[in-house]
Coordinates of C-alpha atoms (C1' of nucleotides) in Angstrom, one line a residue:
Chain A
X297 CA 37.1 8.6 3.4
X298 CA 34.1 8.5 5.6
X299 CA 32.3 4.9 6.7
X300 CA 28.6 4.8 5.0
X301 CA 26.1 4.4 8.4
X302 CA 22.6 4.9 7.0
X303 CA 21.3 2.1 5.1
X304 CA 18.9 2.6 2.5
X305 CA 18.0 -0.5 0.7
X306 CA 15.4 -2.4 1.8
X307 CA 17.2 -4.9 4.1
X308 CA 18.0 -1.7 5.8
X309 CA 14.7 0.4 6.5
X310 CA 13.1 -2.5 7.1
X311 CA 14.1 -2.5 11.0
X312 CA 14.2 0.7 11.5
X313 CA 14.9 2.7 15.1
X314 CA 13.9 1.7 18.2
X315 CA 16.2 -0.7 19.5
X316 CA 13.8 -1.5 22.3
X317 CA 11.5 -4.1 21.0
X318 CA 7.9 -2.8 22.9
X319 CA 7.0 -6.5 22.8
X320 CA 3.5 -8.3 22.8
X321 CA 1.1 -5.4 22.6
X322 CA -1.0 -7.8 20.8
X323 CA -3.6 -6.2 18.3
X324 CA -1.3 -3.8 16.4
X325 CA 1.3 -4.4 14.3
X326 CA 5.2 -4.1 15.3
X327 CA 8.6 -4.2 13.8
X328 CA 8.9 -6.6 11.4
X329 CA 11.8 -7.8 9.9
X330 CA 12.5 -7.9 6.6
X331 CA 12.6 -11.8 5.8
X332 CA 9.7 -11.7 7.8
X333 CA 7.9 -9.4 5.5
X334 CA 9.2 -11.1 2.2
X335 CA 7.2 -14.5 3.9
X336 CA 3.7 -12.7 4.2
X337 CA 4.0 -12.2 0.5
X338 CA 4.1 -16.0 0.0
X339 CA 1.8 -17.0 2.3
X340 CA -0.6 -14.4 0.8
X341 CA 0.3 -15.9 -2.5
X342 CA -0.7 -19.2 -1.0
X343 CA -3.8 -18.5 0.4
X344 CA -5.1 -16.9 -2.8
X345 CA -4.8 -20.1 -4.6
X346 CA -6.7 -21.7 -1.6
X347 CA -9.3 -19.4 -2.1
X348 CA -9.4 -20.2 -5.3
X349 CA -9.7 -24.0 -4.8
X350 CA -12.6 -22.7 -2.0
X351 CA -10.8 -24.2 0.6
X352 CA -12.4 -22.6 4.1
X353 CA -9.2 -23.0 6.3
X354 CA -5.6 -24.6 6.0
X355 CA -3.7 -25.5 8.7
X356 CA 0.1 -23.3 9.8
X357 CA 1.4 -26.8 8.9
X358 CA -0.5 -26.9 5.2
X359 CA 0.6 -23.8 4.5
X360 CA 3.8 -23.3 5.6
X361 CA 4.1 -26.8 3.1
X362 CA 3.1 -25.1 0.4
X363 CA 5.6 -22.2 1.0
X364 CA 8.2 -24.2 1.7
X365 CA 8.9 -22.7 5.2
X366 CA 8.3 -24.7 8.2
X367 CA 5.1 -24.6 10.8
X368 CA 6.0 -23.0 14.1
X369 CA 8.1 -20.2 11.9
X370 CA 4.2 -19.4 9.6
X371 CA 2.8 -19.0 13.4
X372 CA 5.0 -16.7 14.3
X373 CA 5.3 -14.6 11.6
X374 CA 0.9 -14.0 11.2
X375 CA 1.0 -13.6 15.4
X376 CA 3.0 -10.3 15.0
X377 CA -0.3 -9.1 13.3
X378 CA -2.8 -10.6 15.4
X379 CA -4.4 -13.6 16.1
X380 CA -6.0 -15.1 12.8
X381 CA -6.6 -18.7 13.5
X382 CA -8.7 -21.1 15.7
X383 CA -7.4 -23.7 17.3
X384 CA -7.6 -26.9 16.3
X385 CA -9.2 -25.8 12.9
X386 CA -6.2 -23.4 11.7
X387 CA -6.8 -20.5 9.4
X388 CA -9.6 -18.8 8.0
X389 CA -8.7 -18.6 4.6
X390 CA -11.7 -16.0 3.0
X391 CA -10.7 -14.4 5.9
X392 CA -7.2 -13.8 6.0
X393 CA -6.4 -13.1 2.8
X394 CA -7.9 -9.5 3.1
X395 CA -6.3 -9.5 6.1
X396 CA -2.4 -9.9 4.3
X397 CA -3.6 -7.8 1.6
X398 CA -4.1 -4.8 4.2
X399 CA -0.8 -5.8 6.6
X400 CA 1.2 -5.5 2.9
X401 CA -0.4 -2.6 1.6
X402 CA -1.7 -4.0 -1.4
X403 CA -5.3 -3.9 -0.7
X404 CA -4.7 -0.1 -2.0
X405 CA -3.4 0.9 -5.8
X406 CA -0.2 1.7 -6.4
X407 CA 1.1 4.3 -9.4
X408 CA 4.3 3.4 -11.0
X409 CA 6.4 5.1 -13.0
X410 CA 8.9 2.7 -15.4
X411 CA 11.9 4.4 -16.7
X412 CA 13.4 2.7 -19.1
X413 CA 11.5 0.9 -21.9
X414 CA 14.1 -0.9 -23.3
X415 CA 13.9 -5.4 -23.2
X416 CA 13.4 -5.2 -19.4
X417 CA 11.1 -2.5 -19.1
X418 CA 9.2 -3.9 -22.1
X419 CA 9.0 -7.6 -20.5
X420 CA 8.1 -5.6 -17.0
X421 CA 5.3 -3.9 -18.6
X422 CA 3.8 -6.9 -20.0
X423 CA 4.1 -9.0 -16.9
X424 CA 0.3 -8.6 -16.5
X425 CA 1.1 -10.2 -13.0
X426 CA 1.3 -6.5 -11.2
X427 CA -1.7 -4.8 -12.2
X428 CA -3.4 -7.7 -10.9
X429 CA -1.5 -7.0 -7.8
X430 CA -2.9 -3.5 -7.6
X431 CA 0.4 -2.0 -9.3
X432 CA -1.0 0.4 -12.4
X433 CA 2.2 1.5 -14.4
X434 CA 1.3 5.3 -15.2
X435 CA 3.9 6.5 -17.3
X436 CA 6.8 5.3 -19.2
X437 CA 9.9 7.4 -19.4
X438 CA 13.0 6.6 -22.3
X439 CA 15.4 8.7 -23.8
X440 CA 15.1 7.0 -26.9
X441 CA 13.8 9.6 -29.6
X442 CA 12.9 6.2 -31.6
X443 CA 10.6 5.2 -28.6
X444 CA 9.4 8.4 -27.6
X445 CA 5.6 8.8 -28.8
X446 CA 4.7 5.1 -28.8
X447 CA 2.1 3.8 -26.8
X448 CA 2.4 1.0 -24.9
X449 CA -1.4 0.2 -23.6
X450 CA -3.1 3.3 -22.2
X451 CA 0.6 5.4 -21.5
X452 CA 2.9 7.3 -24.2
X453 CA 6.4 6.9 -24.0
X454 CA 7.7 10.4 -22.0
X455 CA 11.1 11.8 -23.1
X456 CA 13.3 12.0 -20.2
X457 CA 12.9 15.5 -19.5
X458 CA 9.3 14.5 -19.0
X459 CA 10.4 12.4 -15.7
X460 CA 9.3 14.6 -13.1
X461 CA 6.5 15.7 -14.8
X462 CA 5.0 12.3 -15.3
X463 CA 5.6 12.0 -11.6
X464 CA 3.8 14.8 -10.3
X465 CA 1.3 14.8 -12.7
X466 CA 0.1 11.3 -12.1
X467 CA 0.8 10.8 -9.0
X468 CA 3.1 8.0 -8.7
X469 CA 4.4 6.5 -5.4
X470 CA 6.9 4.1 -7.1
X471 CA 9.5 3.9 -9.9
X472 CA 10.9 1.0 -11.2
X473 CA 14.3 1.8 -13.0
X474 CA 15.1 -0.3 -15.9
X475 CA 18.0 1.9 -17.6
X476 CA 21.8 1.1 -17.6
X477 CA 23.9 1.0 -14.5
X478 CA 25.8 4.6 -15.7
X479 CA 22.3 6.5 -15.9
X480 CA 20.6 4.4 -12.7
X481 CA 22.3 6.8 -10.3
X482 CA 21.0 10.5 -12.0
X483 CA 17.5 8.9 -12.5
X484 CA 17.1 7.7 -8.8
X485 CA 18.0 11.1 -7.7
X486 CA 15.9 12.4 -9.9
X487 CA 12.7 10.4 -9.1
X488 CA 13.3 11.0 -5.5
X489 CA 13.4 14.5 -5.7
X490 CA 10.0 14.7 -7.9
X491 CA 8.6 12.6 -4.5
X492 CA 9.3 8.8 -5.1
X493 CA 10.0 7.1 -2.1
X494 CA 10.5 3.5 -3.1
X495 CA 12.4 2.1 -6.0
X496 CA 12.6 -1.1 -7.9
X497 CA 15.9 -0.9 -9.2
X498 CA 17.3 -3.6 -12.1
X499 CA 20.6 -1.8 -12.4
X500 CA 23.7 -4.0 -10.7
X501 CA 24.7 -0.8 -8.2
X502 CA 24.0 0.4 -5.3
X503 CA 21.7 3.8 -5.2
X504 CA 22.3 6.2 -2.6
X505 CA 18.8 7.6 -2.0
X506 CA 17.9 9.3 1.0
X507 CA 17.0 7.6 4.4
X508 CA 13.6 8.1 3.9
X509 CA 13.1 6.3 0.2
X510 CA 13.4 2.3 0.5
X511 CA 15.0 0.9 -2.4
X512 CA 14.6 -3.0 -3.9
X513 CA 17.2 -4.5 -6.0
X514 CA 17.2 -7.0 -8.2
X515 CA 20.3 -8.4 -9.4
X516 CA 20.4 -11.1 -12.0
X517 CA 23.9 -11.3 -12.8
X518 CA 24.0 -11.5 -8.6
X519 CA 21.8 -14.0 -8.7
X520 CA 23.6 -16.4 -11.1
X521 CA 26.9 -15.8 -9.4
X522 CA 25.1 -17.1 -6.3
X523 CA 24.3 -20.3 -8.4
X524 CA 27.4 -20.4 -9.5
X525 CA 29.2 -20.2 -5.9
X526 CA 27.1 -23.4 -5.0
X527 CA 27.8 -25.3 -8.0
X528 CA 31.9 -24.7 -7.6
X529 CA 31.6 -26.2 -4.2
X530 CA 32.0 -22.6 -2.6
X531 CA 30.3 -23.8 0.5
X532 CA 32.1 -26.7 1.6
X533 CA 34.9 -27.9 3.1
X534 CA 38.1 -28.1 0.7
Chain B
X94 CA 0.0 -34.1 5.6
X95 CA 3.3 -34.2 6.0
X96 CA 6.1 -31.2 7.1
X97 CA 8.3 -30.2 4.3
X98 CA 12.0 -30.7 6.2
X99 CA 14.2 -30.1 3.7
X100 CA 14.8 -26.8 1.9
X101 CA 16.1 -26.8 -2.1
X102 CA 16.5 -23.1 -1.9
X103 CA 19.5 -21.7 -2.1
X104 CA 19.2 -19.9 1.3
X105 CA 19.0 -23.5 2.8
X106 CA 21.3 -25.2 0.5
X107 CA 24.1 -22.6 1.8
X108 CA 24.4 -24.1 4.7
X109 CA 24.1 -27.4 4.8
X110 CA 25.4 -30.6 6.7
X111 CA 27.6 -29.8 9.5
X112 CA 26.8 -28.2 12.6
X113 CA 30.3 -28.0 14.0
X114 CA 31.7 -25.2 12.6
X115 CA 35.3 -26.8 12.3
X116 CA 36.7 -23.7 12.7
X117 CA 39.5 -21.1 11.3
X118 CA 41.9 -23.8 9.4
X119 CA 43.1 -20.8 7.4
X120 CA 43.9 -21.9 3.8
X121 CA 40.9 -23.2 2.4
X122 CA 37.6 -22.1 2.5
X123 CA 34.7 -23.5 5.0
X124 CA 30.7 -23.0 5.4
X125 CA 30.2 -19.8 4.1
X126 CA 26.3 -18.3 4.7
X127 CA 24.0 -17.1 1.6
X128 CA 24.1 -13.7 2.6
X129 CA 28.2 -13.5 3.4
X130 CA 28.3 -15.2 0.0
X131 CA 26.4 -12.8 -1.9
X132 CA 27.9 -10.0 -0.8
X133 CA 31.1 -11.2 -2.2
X134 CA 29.4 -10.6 -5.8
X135 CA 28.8 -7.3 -4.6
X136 CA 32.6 -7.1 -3.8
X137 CA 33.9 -8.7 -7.0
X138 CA 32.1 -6.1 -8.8
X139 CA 33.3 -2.8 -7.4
X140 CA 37.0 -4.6 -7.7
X141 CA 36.5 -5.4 -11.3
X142 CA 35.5 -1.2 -11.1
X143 CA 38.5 -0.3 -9.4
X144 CA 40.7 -2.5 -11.3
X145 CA 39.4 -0.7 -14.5
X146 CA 40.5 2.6 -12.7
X147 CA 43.8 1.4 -12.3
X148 CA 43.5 1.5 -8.4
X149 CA 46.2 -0.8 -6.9
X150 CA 44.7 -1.6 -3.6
X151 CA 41.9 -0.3 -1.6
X152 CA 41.1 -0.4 1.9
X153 CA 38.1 -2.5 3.6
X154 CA 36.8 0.5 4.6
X155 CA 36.5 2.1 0.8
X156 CA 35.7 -1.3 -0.7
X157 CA 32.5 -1.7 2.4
X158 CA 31.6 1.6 1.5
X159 CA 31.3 1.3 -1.7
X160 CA 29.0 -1.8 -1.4
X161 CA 26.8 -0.2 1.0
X162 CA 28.6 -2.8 3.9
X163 CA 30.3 -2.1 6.6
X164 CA 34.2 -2.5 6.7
X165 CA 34.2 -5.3 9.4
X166 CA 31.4 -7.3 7.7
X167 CA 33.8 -7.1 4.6
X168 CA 37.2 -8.1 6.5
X169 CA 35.5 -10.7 8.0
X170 CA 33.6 -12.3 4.7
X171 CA 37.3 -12.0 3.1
X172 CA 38.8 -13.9 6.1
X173 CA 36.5 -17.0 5.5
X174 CA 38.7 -17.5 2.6
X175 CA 42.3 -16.5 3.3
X176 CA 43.9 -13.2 4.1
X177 CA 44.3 -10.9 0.8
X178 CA 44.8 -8.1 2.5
X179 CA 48.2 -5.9 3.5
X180 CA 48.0 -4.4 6.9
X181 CA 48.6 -0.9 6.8
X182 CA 47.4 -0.5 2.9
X183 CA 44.6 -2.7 2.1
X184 CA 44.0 -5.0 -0.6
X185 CA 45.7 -5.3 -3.6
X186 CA 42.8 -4.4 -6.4
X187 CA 44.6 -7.0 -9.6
X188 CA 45.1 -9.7 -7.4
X189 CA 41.6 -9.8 -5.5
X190 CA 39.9 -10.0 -8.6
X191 CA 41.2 -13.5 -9.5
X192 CA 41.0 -14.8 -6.5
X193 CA 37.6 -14.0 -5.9
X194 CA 36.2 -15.1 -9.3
X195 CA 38.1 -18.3 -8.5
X196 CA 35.9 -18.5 -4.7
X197 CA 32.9 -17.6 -7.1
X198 CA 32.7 -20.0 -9.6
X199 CA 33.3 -17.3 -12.3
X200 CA 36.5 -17.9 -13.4
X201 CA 35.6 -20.7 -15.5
X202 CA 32.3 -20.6 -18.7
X203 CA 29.1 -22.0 -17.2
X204 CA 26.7 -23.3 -19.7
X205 CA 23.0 -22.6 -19.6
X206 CA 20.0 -23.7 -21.4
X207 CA 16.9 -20.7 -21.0
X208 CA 14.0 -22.3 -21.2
X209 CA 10.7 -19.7 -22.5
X210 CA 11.5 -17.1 -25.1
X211 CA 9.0 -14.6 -24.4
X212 CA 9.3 -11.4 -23.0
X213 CA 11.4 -11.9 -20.2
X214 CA 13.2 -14.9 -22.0
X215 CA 14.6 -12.0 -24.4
X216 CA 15.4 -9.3 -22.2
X217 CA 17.4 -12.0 -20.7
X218 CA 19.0 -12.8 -23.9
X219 CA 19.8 -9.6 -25.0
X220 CA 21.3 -9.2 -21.3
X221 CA 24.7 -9.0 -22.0
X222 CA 26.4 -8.8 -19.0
X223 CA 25.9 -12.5 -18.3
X224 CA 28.3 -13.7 -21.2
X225 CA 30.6 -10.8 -20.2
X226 CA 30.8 -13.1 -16.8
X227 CA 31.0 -16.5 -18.3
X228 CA 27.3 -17.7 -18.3
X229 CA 26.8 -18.6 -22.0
X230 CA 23.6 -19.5 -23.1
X231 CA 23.7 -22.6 -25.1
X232 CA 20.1 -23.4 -25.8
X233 CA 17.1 -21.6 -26.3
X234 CA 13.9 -23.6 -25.9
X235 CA 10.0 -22.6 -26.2
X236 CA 6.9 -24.2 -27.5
X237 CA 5.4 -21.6 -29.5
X238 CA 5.3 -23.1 -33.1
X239 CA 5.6 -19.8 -33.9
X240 CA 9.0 -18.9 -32.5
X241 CA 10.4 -22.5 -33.1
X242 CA 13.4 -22.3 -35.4
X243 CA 14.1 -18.6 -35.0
X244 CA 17.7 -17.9 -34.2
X245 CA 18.8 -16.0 -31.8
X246 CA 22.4 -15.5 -31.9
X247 CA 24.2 -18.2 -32.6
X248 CA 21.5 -20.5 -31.3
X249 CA 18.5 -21.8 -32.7
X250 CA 14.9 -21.5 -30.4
X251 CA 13.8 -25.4 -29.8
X252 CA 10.9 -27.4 -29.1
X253 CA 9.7 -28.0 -25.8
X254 CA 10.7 -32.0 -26.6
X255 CA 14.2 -30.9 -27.1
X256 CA 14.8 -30.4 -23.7
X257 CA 16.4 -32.8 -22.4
X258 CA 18.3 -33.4 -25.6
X259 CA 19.8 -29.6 -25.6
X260 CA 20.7 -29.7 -22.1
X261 CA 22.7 -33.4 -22.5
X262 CA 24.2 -32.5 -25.5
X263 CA 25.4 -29.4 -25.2
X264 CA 26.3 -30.0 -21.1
X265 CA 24.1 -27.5 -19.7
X266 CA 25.0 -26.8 -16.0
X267 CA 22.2 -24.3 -15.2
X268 CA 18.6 -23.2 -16.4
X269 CA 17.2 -20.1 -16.5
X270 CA 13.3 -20.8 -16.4
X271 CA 11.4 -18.3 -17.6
X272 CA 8.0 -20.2 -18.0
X273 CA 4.3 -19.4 -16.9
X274 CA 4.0 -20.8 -13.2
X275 CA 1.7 -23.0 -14.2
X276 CA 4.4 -24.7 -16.3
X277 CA 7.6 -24.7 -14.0
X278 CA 7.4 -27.5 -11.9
X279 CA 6.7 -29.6 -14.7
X280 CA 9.6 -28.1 -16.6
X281 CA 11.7 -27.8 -13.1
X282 CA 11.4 -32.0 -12.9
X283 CA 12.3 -32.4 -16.4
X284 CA 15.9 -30.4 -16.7
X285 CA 16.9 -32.0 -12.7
X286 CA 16.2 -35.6 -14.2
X287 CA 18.6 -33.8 -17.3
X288 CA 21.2 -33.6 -15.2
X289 CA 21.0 -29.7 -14.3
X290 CA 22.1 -28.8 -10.7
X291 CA 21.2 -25.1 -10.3
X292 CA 17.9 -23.5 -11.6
X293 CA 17.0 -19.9 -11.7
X294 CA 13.5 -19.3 -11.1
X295 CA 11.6 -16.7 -12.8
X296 CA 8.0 -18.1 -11.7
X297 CA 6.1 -16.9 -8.9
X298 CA 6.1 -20.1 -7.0
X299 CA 7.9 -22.2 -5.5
X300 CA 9.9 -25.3 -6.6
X301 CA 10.1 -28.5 -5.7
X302 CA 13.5 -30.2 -6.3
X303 CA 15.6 -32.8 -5.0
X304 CA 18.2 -31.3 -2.4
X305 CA 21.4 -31.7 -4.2
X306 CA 19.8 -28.8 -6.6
X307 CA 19.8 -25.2 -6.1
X308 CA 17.3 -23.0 -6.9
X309 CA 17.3 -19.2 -7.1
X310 CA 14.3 -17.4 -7.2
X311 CA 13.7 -13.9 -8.8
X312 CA 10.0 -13.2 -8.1
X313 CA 9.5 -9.5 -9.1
X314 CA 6.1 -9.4 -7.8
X315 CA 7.5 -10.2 -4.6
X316 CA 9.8 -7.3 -4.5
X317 CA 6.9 -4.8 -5.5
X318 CA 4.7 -6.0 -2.7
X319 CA 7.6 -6.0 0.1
X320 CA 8.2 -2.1 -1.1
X321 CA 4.5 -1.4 -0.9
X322 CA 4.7 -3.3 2.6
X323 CA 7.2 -0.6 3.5
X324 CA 5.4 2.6 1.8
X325 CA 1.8 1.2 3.4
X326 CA 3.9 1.8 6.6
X327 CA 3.6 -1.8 7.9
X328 CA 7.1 -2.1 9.6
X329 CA 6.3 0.4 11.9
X330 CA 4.5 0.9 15.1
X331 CA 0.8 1.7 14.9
Chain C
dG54 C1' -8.0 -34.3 19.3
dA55 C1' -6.2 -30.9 16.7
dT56 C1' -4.0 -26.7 16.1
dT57 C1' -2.8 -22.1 17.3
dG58 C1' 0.0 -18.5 19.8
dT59 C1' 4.1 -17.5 22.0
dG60 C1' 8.0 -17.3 25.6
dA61 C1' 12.3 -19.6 25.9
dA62 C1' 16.1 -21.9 23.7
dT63 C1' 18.8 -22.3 19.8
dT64 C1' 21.2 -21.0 16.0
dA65 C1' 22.8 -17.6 12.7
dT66 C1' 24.7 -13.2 11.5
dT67 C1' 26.6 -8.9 12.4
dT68 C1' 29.3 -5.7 14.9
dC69 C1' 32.9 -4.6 18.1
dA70 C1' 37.4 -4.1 19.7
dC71 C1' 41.9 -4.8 19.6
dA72 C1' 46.1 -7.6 18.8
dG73 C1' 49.3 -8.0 15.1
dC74 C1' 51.6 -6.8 10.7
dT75 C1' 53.7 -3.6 7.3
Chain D
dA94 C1' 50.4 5.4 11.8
dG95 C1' 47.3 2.7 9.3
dC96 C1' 44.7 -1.1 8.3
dT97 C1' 43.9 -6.1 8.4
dG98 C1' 42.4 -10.5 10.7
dT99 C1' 39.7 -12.4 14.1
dG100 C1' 38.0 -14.0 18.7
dA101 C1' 34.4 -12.3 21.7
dA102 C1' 30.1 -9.8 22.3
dA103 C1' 25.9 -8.3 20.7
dT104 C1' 22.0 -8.6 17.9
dA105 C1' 18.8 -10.9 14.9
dA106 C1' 16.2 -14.8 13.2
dT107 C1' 14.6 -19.3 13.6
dT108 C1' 13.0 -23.3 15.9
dC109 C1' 11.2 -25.6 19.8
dA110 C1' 7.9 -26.9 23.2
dC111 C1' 4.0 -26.6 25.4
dA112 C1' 0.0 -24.1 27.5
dA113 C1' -4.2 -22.3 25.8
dT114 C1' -8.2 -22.8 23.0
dC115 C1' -11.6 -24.5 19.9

DNA sequence: GATTGTGAATTATTTCACAGCT
DNA sequence: AGCTGTGAAATAATTCACAATC
């Protein structure tokens, strides 16, 4: 039995390579780490609703508050992507939220692909939150004959041979799975080999996908076993 | 405006208190870190697997690999809590699985009241892989007149003013709050002063509790954007 | 006077390497 | 021989502190 080196999930690919860090080369974006990157969403979050309010600038300390993170640690995290803010105003807000949108690639569309229309994929779909966000779901795969043929908004529901059709044919760049843990394996390497190369997965295992496809999980049961741990005491002292 | 010190979330509630380690008094667990202590979920699951292939033990290396960890991270997470393993053969598969269900917290039922009944409140019903792992959902609550009264399994959808009454009576432990944002703090502040100790968060913002509460946040749009973040190429050089 | 941007210090987490059992 | 348990080393992430700037 072999070890497993190459890391696909997310965590993972974030930090890539180069084990030199190339440091300070302001104006130009560098490695970022992956907590680091999960921040900018907030913050962009954030500073949407204080564009909303018409605020013209916040302060790191404002909306760090807001995020719940601290000052110095907002800073940081924008000045690996340039200086945004003035000093001794703060941030431009009208301003720097086109900037986030670009730095987290959602100033672009994105094609997705949901397999699996079952409760989850149904609740995903409806979750008008993403196409907002510049995430247009373009096709709907389900193996269920009873589903098949519906239409959910502008898509059909695809048979699953349909999968990599629906992926070439439209284009998509992303697939979130929403089917059982036993089929989540076949599907990934399905989707990836019709060209998906990143992956919302629902299903509690791990994928093995290529080195090349970055792979997000989410993990209820995870999440309320995590909940659980703190509530038993699981991080103290006996 | 005043810095936000301290951090609800369960990545900060982890580790609290004590910054001497106090450390290696084997027999009886001490600070264990959010990440070490959800990769033992990860752990507990592919045991539970093995187990149900009748595997008696299983090395670190096997177990890591299966989890998409490394063997040494795995030893070492183990060691926080006591030595399971048999040099020379590895762990022994049926008595693991006890033991780390009892470091878990999911050896016992937790009761949980979900509050918002809509889309992903029901794919989170129908989820049955939480009662399979002892979270029992004891009250359903919404405040569409329309779904009032409805049963869902054995429980019956409630009022929005039944709250507090469902949680107290029926000892609800944890809430599962799948509101609109706009609605979450509110309903965040009601089921703390309730008596609820651990909340997990299905709104895209962040709460604001007091810190002997833990709050887990599942924020789907936030994992779209961090995998468009890595597709739009942003953790790598320009 | 206020607030950013950032090297340096600190703290946390992961990985290594190997002694110690079975 | 094989594999765990764990200090020590390495790496990563956060926080601090303060000079630079508006």
């Amino acid at each position: 039995l072999k070890e497993k080196p190459p890391q696909h999930h997310i965590c993972e690919s974030f930090h890539k390579a180069s084990p030199t860090p190339s440091k300070h080369v302001r104006n130009g974006p560098r490695k970022v780490s992956d907590p680091a990157a999960r921040r900018l969403s907030l913050y962009l979050r954030a500073l949407e609703e204080l564009a909303a309010e018409e605020r013209e600038t916040v302060s790191s300390l404002e909306l760090a508050g807001r995020c719940g993170i601290n000052a110095p640690q907002l800073r940081k995290d924008l000045s690996l992507f340039g200086s945004f803010g003035k000093r001794g105003f703060g941030y431009p807000v009208a301003e720097l939220v086109p900037r986030l949108r670009e730095i987290l690639g959602v100033s672009r569309e994105w094609r997705v692909v949901l397999v699996g229309a079952g409760r989850i994929g149904a609740a995903l779909f409806e979750h008008g939150e993403f196409r907002e966000r510049g995430f247009l779901i373009v096709g709907v795969i389900d193996r269920d004959p009873e589903k098949i043929g519906r239409r959910w908004g502008d898509v059909t529901i695809q048979p699953a041979e349909e999968l990599e059709g629906t992926i070439t044919r439209e284009g998509a760049d992303l697939a979130i799975l929403a089917v059982p843990a036993s089929e989540a394996q076949a599907v990934a390497g399905r989707v990836v080999k019709a060209g998906v190369r990143a992956i919302l997965n629902f299903a509690p295992i791990r994928l093995d996908v290529p080195p090349n496809v970055a792979v997000n999980d989410v993990n209820i049961g995870l999440e309320l076993e995590a909940l659980a741990f703190v509530l038993a005491g699981g991080t103290e002292a006996p």
